[in-house]
Every structure is written in structure tokens, then in C-alpha cells.
Short mmCIF file of C-alpha atoms in Angstrom, two decimals:
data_model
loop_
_atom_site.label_atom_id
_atom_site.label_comp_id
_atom_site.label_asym_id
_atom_site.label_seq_id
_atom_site.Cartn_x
_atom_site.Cartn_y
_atom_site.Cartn_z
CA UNK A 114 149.75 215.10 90.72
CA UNK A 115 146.37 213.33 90.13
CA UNK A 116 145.29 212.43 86.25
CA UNK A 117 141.86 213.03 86.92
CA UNK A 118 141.07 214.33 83.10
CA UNK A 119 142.32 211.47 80.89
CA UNK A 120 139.50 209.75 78.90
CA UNK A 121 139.82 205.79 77.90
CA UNK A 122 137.40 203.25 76.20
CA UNK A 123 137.48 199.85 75.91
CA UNK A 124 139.10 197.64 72.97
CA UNK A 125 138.38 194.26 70.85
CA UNK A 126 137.61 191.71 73.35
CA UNK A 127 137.30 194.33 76.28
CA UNK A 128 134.24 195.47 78.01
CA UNK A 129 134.26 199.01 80.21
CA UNK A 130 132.29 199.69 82.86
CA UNK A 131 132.90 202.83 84.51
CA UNK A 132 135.97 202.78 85.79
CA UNK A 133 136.41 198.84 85.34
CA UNK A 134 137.72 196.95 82.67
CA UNK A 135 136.70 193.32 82.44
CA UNK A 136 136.93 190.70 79.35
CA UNK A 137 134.01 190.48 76.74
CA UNK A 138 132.32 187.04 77.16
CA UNK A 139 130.98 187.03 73.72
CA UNK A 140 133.64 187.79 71.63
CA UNK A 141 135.99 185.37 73.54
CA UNK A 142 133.30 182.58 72.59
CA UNK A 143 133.23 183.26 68.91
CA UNK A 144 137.13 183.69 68.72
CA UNK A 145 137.04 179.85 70.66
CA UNK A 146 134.82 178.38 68.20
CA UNK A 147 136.52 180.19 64.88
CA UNK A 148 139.90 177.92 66.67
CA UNK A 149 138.07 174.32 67.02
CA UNK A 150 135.93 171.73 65.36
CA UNK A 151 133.36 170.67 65.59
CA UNK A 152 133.42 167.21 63.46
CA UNK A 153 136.56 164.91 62.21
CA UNK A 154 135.84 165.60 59.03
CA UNK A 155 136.16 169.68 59.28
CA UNK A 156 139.23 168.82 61.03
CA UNK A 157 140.65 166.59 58.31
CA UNK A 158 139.59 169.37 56.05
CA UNK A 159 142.32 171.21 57.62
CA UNK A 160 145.34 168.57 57.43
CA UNK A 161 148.17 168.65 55.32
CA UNK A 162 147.68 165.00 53.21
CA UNK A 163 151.17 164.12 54.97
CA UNK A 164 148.85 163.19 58.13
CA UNK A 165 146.67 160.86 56.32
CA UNK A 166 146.75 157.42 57.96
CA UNK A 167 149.38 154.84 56.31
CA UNK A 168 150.23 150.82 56.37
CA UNK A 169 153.54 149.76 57.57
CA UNK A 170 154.39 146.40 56.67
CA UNK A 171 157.70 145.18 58.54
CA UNK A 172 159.86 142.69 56.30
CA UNK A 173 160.20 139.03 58.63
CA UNK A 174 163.93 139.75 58.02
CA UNK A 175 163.95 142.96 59.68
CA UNK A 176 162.57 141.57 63.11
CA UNK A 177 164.77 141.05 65.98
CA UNK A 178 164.31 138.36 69.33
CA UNK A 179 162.14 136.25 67.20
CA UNK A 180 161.88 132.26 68.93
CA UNK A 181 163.49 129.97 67.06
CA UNK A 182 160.45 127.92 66.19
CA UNK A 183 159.11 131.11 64.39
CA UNK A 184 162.69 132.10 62.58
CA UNK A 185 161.78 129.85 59.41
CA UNK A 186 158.28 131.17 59.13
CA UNK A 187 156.32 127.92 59.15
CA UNK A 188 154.65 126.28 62.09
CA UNK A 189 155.66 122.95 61.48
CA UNK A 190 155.98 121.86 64.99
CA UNK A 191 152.19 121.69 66.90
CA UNK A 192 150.74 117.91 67.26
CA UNK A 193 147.56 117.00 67.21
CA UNK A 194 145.30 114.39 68.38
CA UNK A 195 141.89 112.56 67.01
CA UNK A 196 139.76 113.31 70.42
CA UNK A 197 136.40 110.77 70.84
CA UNK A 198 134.70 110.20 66.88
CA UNK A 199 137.10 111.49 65.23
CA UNK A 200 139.92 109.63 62.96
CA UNK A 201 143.31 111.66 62.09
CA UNK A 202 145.29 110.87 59.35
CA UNK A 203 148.36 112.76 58.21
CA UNK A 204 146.89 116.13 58.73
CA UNK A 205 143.69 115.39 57.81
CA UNK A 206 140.50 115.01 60.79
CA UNK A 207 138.13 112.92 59.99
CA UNK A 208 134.40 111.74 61.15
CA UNK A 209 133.95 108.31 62.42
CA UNK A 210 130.88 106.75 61.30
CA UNK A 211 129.46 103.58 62.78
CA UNK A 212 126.47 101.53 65.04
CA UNK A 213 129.14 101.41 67.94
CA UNK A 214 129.52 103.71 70.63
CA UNK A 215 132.06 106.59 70.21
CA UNK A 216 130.65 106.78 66.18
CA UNK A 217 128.49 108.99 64.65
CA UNK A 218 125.64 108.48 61.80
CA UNK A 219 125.93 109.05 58.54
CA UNK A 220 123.05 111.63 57.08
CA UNK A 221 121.63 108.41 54.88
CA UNK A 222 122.16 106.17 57.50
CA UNK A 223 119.16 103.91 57.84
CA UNK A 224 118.52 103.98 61.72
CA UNK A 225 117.30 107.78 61.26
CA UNK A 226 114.75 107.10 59.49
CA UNK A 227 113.62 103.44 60.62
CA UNK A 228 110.31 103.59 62.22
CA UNK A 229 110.76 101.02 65.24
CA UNK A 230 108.45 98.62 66.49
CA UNK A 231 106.08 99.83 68.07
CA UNK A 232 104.51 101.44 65.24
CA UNK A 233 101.64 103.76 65.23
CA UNK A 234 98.57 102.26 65.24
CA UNK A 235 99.52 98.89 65.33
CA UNK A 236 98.11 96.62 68.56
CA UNK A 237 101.49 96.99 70.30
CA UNK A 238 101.17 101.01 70.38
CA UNK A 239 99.34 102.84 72.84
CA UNK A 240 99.56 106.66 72.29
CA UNK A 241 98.29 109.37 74.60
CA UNK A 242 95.03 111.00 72.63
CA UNK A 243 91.60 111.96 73.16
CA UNK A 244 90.11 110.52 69.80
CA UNK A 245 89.02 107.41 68.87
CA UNK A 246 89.83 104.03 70.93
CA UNK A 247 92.71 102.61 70.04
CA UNK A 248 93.11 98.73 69.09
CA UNK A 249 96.09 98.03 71.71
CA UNK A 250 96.83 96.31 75.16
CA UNK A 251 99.48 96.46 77.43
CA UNK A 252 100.27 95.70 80.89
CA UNK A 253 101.54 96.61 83.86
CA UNK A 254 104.15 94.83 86.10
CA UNK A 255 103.74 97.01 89.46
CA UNK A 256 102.01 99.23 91.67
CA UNK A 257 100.97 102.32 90.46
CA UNK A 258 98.17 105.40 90.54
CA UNK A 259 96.26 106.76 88.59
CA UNK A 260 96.08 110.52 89.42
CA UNK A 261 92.37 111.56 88.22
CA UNK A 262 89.48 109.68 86.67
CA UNK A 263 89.52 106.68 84.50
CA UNK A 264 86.77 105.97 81.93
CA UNK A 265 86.29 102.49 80.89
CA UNK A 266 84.22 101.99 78.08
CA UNK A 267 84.39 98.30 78.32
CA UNK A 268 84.98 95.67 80.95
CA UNK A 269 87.76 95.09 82.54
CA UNK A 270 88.34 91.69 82.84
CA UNK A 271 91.63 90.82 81.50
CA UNK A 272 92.74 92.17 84.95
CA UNK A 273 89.93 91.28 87.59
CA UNK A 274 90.92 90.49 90.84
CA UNK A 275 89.13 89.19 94.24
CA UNK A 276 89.23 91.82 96.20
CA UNK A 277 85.67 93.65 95.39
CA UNK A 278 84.31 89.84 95.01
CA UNK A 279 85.68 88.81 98.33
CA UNK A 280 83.94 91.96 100.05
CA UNK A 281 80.98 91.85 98.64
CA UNK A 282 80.10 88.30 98.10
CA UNK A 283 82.67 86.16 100.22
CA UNK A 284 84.74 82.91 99.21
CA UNK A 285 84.24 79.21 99.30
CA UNK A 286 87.25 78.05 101.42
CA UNK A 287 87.38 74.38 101.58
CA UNK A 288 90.58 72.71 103.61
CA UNK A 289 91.73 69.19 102.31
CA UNK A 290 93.62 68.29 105.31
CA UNK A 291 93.17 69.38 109.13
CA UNK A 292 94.05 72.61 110.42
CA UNK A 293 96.18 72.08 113.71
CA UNK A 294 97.30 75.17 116.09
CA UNK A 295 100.48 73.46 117.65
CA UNK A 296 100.90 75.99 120.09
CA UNK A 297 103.30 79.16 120.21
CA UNK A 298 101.86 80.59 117.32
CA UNK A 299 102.96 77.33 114.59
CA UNK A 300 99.78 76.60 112.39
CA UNK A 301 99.89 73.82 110.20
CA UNK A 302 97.37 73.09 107.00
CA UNK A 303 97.60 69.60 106.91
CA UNK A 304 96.72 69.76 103.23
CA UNK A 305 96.07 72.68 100.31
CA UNK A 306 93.55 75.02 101.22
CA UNK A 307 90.79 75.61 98.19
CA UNK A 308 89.82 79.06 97.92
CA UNK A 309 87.05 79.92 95.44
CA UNK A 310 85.09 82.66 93.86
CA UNK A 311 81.82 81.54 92.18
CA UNK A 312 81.08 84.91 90.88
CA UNK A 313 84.38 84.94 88.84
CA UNK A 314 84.62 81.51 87.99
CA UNK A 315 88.03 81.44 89.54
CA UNK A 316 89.85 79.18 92.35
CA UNK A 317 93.46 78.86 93.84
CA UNK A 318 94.95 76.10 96.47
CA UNK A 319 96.68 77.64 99.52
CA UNK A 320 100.00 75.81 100.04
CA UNK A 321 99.92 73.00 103.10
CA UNK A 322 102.42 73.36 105.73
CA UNK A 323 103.24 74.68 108.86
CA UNK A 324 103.49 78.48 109.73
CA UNK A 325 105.15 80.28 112.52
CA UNK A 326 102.96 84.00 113.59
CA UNK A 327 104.11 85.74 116.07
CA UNK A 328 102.12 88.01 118.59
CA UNK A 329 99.26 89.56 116.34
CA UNK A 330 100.66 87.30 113.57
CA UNK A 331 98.55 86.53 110.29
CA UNK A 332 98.17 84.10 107.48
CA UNK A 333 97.52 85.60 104.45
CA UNK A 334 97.86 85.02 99.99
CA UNK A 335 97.53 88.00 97.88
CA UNK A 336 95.19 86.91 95.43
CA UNK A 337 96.17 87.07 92.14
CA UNK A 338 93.69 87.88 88.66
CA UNK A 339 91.01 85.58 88.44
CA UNK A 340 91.92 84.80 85.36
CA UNK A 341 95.56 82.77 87.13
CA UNK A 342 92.73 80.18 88.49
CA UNK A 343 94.29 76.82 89.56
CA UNK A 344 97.21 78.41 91.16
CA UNK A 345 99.33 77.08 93.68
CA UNK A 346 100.57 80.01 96.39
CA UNK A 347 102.79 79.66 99.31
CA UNK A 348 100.95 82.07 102.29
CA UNK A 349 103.07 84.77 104.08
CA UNK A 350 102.98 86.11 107.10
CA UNK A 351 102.50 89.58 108.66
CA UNK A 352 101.60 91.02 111.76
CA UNK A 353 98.61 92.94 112.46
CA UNK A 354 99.11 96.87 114.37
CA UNK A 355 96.07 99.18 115.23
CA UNK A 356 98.00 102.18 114.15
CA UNK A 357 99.09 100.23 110.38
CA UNK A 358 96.42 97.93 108.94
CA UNK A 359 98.27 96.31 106.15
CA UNK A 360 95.77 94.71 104.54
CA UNK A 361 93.36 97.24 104.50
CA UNK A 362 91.69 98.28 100.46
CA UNK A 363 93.67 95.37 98.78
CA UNK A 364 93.16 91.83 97.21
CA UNK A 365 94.51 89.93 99.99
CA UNK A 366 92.70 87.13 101.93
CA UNK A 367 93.48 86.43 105.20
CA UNK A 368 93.48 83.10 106.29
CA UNK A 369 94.03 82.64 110.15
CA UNK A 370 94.93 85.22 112.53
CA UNK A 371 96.88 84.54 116.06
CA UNK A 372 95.41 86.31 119.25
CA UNK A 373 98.49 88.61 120.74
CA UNK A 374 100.40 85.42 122.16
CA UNK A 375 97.61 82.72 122.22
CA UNK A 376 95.43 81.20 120.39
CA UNK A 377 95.07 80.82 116.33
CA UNK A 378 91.61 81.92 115.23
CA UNK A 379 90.43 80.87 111.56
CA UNK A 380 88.77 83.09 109.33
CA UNK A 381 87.12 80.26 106.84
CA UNK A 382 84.29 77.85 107.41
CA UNK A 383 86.11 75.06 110.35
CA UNK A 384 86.10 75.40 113.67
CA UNK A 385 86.68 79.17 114.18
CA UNK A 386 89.83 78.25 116.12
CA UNK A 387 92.22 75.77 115.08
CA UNK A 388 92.69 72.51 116.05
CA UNK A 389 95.84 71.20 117.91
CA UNK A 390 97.68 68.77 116.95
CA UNK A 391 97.29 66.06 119.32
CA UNK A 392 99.74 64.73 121.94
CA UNK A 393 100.31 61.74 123.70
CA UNK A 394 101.26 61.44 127.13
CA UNK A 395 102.69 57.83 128.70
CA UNK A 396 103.11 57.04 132.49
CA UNK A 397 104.49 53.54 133.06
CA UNK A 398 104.45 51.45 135.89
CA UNK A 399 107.51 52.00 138.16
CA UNK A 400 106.52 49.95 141.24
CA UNK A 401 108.94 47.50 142.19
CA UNK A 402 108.24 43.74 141.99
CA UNK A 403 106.13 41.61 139.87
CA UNK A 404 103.46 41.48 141.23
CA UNK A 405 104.04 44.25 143.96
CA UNK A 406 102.69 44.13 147.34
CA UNK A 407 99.46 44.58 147.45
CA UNK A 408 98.27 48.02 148.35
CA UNK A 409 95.11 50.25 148.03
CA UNK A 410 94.85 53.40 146.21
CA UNK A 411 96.36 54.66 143.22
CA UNK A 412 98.25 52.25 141.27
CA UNK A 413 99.36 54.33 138.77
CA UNK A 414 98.94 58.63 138.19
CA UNK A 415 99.20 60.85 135.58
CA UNK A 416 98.79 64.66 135.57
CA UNK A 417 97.62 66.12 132.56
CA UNK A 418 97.78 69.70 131.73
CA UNK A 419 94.64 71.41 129.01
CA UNK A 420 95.52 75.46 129.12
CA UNK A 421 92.31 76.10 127.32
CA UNK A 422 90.70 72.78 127.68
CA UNK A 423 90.12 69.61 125.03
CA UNK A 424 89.02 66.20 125.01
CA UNK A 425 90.83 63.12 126.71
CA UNK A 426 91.26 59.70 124.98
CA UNK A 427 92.72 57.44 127.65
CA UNK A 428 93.79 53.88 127.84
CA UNK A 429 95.00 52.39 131.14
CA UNK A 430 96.48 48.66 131.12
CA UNK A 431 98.01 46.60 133.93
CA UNK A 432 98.16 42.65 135.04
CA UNK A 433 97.35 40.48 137.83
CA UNK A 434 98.13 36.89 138.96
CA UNK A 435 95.59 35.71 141.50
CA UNK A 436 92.08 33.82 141.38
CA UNK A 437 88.81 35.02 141.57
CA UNK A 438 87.14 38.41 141.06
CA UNK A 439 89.65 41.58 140.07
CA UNK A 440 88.54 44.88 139.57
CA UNK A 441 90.10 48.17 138.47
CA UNK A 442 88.98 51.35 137.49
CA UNK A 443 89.64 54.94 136.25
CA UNK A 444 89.52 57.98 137.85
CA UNK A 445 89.80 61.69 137.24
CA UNK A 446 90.39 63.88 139.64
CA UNK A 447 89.76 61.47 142.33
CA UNK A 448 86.19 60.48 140.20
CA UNK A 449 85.81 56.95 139.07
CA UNK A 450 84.53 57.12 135.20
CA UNK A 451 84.90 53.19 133.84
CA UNK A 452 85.72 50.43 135.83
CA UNK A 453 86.38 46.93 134.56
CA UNK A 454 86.04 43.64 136.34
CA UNK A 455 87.64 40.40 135.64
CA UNK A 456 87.79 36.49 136.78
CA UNK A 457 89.90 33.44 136.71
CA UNK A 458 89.21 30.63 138.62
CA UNK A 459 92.54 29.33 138.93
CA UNK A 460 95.59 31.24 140.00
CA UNK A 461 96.19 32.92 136.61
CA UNK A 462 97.37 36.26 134.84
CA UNK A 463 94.80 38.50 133.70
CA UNK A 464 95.41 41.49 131.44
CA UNK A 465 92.87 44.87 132.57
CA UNK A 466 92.24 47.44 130.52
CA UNK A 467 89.87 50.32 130.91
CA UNK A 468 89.56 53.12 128.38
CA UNK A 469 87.58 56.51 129.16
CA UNK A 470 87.06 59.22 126.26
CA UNK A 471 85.96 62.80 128.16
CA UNK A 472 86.44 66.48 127.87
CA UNK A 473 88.54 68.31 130.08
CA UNK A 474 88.19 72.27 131.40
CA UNK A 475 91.37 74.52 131.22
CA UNK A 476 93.70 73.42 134.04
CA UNK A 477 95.59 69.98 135.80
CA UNK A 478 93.91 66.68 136.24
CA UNK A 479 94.83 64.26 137.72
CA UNK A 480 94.16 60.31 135.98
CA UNK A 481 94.62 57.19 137.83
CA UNK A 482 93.57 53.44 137.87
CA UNK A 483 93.17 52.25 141.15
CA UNK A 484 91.66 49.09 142.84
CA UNK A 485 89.63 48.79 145.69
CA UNK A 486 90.99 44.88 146.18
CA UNK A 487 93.62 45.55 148.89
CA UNK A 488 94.34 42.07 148.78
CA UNK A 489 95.58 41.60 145.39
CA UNK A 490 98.52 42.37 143.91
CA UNK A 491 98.50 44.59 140.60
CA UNK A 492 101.03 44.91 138.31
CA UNK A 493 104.69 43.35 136.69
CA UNK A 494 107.09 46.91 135.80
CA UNK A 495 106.38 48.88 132.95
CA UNK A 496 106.05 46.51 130.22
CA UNK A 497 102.73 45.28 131.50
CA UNK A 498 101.23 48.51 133.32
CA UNK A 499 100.87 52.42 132.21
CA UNK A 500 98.30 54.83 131.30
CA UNK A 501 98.35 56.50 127.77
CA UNK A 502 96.35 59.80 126.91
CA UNK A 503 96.33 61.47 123.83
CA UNK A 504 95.30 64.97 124.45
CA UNK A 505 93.07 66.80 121.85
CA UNK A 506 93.96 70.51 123.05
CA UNK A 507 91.52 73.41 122.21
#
């Protein structure tokens, strides 16, 4: 029951291996490449010419759901507009030419090939080189830097200012008026203010009026070229700050300077703080009668106040109607400085006047005319009796 004596052996494409059959590798490879191709062209080879590629025009007629626009074949319906430089007329686009905005230039138009003023080496052209000097000036309306070294072959003059002068040499500064602090920082220049530069041969006048600084206030011109000599300029102010010195490193010339709230200090050859403008101060007579009982002491007072100190020009005047010897005098502070003494021999009016010129120290005073004649009436109202000081303040 067991075929145990048949033989077999293995066929095309079959491989035997013992008892086992299994496919031969190589000869299925060669039968797979004997069925394919490797290029188009083998391939082709191979076709029937019924497969060779063909056109296919379709007839307009023959389409179907074509838009109406399209049915008549001709697009006859698209608008068009001339956009910016451009002209359309009909159906023909053309260029605009012109000098106007929104034109363009012809190819032989003549601003293309116009040189412009400046041209090159003319005196009006100035072109960045490292060759010879040109022959050309120019000039410069503002501030600027330059960012590394400058070589001047020459001098320059055409642009010299004060500043280096001024440090180096200092200015003649001559005032043609007085110079009058009138106290809370208002400064007046009672007249131009010459400043000069010998070295450059050049002067300016200051402007005369008055000037308000505040605390730390200054007085100051920005000097111009020498070469603007004989110019008039109005003075600024600014205010000085530790931590911002603004006129530090420039051409500027600083005329007076105000001490924090106080005082105006000069900085040119006067009295190294100005002058204020005098005042006058009136006290009338205001004693009743004419002439008023006779009494001792004080006939008239006036207090006087000098914050920093000045000179005193006072005039005292009153009348008396008696006979005989009258005397008055002045006092400050209690301290008799001019006395006058007059005489009628008849019962008459007499007109006294005593004047005293002094200096004051910082502080009140106290100015008087008094009589020691206890006996005698001084005196007719305010019309013919008052003291009048004109203060010369520090």
C-alpha cells in the first residue's frame, strides 16, 4: 500500500531536492525579463502603429454648454483702461511722454543727457576725492561733525569764530550806557554793549535793554564769524546747572551771570556786580498845623532799607516862622551827620535844608531831621517839609 519505488525528477522551472520540490529562482528571472522592457523605445518597438499618439481637433460647432459670450467665437466684450502714463485710444495703448508728473521721457529727450549745474570741476562742485585740491567753496547752514581728521592745507578764515580767541586772549568789552541790577534777577544795559577781538580784527554791539534771569540765570550772545563784524545781536538767556554746562566748548560769551536768587555778577571790565538802578524814597511832613507846636525830637523819619548795602543821597527841607537863631540837623540812626543853622531878625519864614551823601551797610536805618530848639515851631504840612533819599543799592 506504500509507493516507496517510484522515481521523479524535476521539470523546466522546477528545482528537486530530495524529496522537495521548490521553484527555480533563475529561470523564473529570465522568463520575467524575456516579458518586460526595459526602455520606451523597446516597448514602442513592440506596438501595433494603431497606438501611435494622434491630434484630435474638435470642430467649435460640435461643442455643447458653451457661454454665450464665447458662442460667436470672438471676444469682443473685455474693456480696458489707460492705468497712470499710459494713453488708450480705440484699442491701441499708448506711452505718455512729457516734463509733468505721471509722464515718461522720451529716449532723445534732452533732460537725460543735460549735465546740471553743478558741473564737474567748476567752483560750485565739490566732489569727494583724494587727488588734487579742488577750486570750490561751499557752506554750511548747521551743526554738524566731522567723524575723523580734517586736513587743512590753508587757513581757515572765511569761517573764524571767537571762541579759541576769547579763551586764549580775552575780549575788549566796553558798555555805552550803565549796567543796572534792578533787583529779582531784571538787568538792564542802559546802552549797546561793544564787544571786541583785536586779534581778529572783529567787533559786535550787544543789544541795550532790560533782561529777566532767573535763579542761576545768564546773559549770553553766540558770537557769530568774525568776519559778521559790526553786528547788532539781541542776548538770550539760559540758566546755568552743575550737572549740564551749556556753554561749555562753544563760541558763546557770557555776559552777566545771576547768583541762585540774588545778586547779578558781570563778567566784563565794570564793577564786577551790577549797579542798581536807583530809587527814590519821599517822607512828607504830616504834622498838623502850620507851624505845629513846638516839640523836641524828631521832626520828621524815614526808614530806609539797603539788603546788601549802597550809598545814600539825602535832602531834608522844612520851614520856620520865628526870629533869631534856628537850627536843624540830620541824623542817622540816631547820629547827627550835617546840621544847618539859620537867622532872621525879625519874625520871618526861613526855608532849612540840609543834605548828607553817605554809605550805608546791609540792613534798616533810620533818617531824621530834628531840632534841638524846643521852643520853636518847625514846619507848615507837606508842601514845605519832607526828606528825599535816592538810594544807590549794591
Amino acid at each position: 500500500g506504500v509507493d516507496s519505488d517510484t522515481t521523479y525528477s524535476a521539470g523546466l522551472g522546477l528545482q528537486l531536492a530530495g524529496t522537495r520540490f521548490s521553484a527555480d529562482p533563475l529561470y523564473l528571472e529570465d522568463r520575467a525579463r524575456a516579458a518586460c522592457y526595459d526602455t520606451p523605445a523597446e516597448l514602442q518597438a513592440e506596438l501595433d502603429s494603431v497606438y501611435a499618439p494622434a491630434s484630435h481637433p474638435t470642430p467649435w460647432t460640435t461643442l455643447t454648454g458653451v457661454p454665450a459670450g464665447f458662442a460667436d467665437g470672438v471676444d469682443d466684450d473685455t474693456t480696458y483702461g489707460a492705468g497712470s502714463g499710459l494713453s488708450l485710444s480705440g484699442t491701441t495703448f499708448s506711452v505718455v511722454f512729457g516734463s509733468v508728473a505721471g509722464t515718461a521721457a522720451q529716449g532723445n529727450d534732452p533732460r537725460l543727457s543735460d549735465a546740471r549745474s553743478p558741473l564737474p570741476g567748476s567752483s560750485s562742485y565739490i566732489q569727494n576725492q583724494s587727488a588734487a585740491a579742488q577750486a570750490a567753496s561751499f557752506w554750511v547752514g548747521s551743526s554738524g561733525r566731522i567723524g575723523t581728521d580734517l586736513t587743512v592745507d590753508g587757513q581757515v578764515s572765511a569761517v573764524a569764530t571767537w571762541g579759541l580767541n576769547a579763551r586764549t586772549q580775552g575780549l575788549l568789552v566796553i558798555p555805552e550806557g550803565p549796567v543796572y541790577d534792578n533787583g529779582a534777577g531784571a538787568l538792564t544795559l542802559g546802552g549797546t554793549v561793544i564787544v571786541m577781538n583785536p586779534l581778529a580784527g572783529s567787533w559786535i554791539r550787544v543789544a541795550a535793554g532790560t533782561y529777566t534771569l532767573g535763579s542761576w540765570g545768564y546773559l549770553f550772545v553766540n558770537l557769530p564769524p568774525t568776519s559778521a563784524r559790526g553786528t547788532t545781536i539781541a542776548p538770550s538767556v539760559g540758566t546755568w546747572s552743575d550737572a549740564d554746562r551749556p556753554y561749555d566748548g562753544r563760541d558763546r560769551f557770557i555776559l552777566a551771570q545771576r547768583a541762585g536768587a540774588g545778586s547779578i555778577h558781570l563778567s566784563f571790565n565794570m564793577p564786577q556786580t551790577a549797579l542798581r538802578a536807583p530809587r527814590t524814597i519821599f517822607t512828607p511832613d504830616t504834622r498838623a498845623g502850620c507851624p505845629p507846636a513846638a516839640t523836641a525830637g524828631d521832626l520828621i523819619a524815614q526808614t530806609v532799607n539797603v539788603p546788601n548795602g549802597g550809598t545814600v543821597h539825602v535832602t531834608g527841607r522844612i520851614i520856620s516862622n520865628t526870629s533869631g537863631r534856628r537850627d536843624l540837623q540830620l541824623l542817622v540812626n540816631g547820629v547827627a551827620q550835617v546840621s544847618n543853622l539859620g537867622r532872621t531878625e525879625v519874625v520871618d519864614w526861613l526855608d532849612h535844608v540840609v543834605v548828607w551823601t553817605g554809605w550805608l551797610a546791609p540792613g534798616t536805618h533810620t533818617i531824621s531831621i530834628r531840632t534841638p530848639n524846643t521852643t520853636i515851631g518847625f514846619g507848615c504840612g507837606p508842601a514845605w517839609g519832607s526828606i528825599t533819599t535816592i538810594v544807590f543799592d549794591r
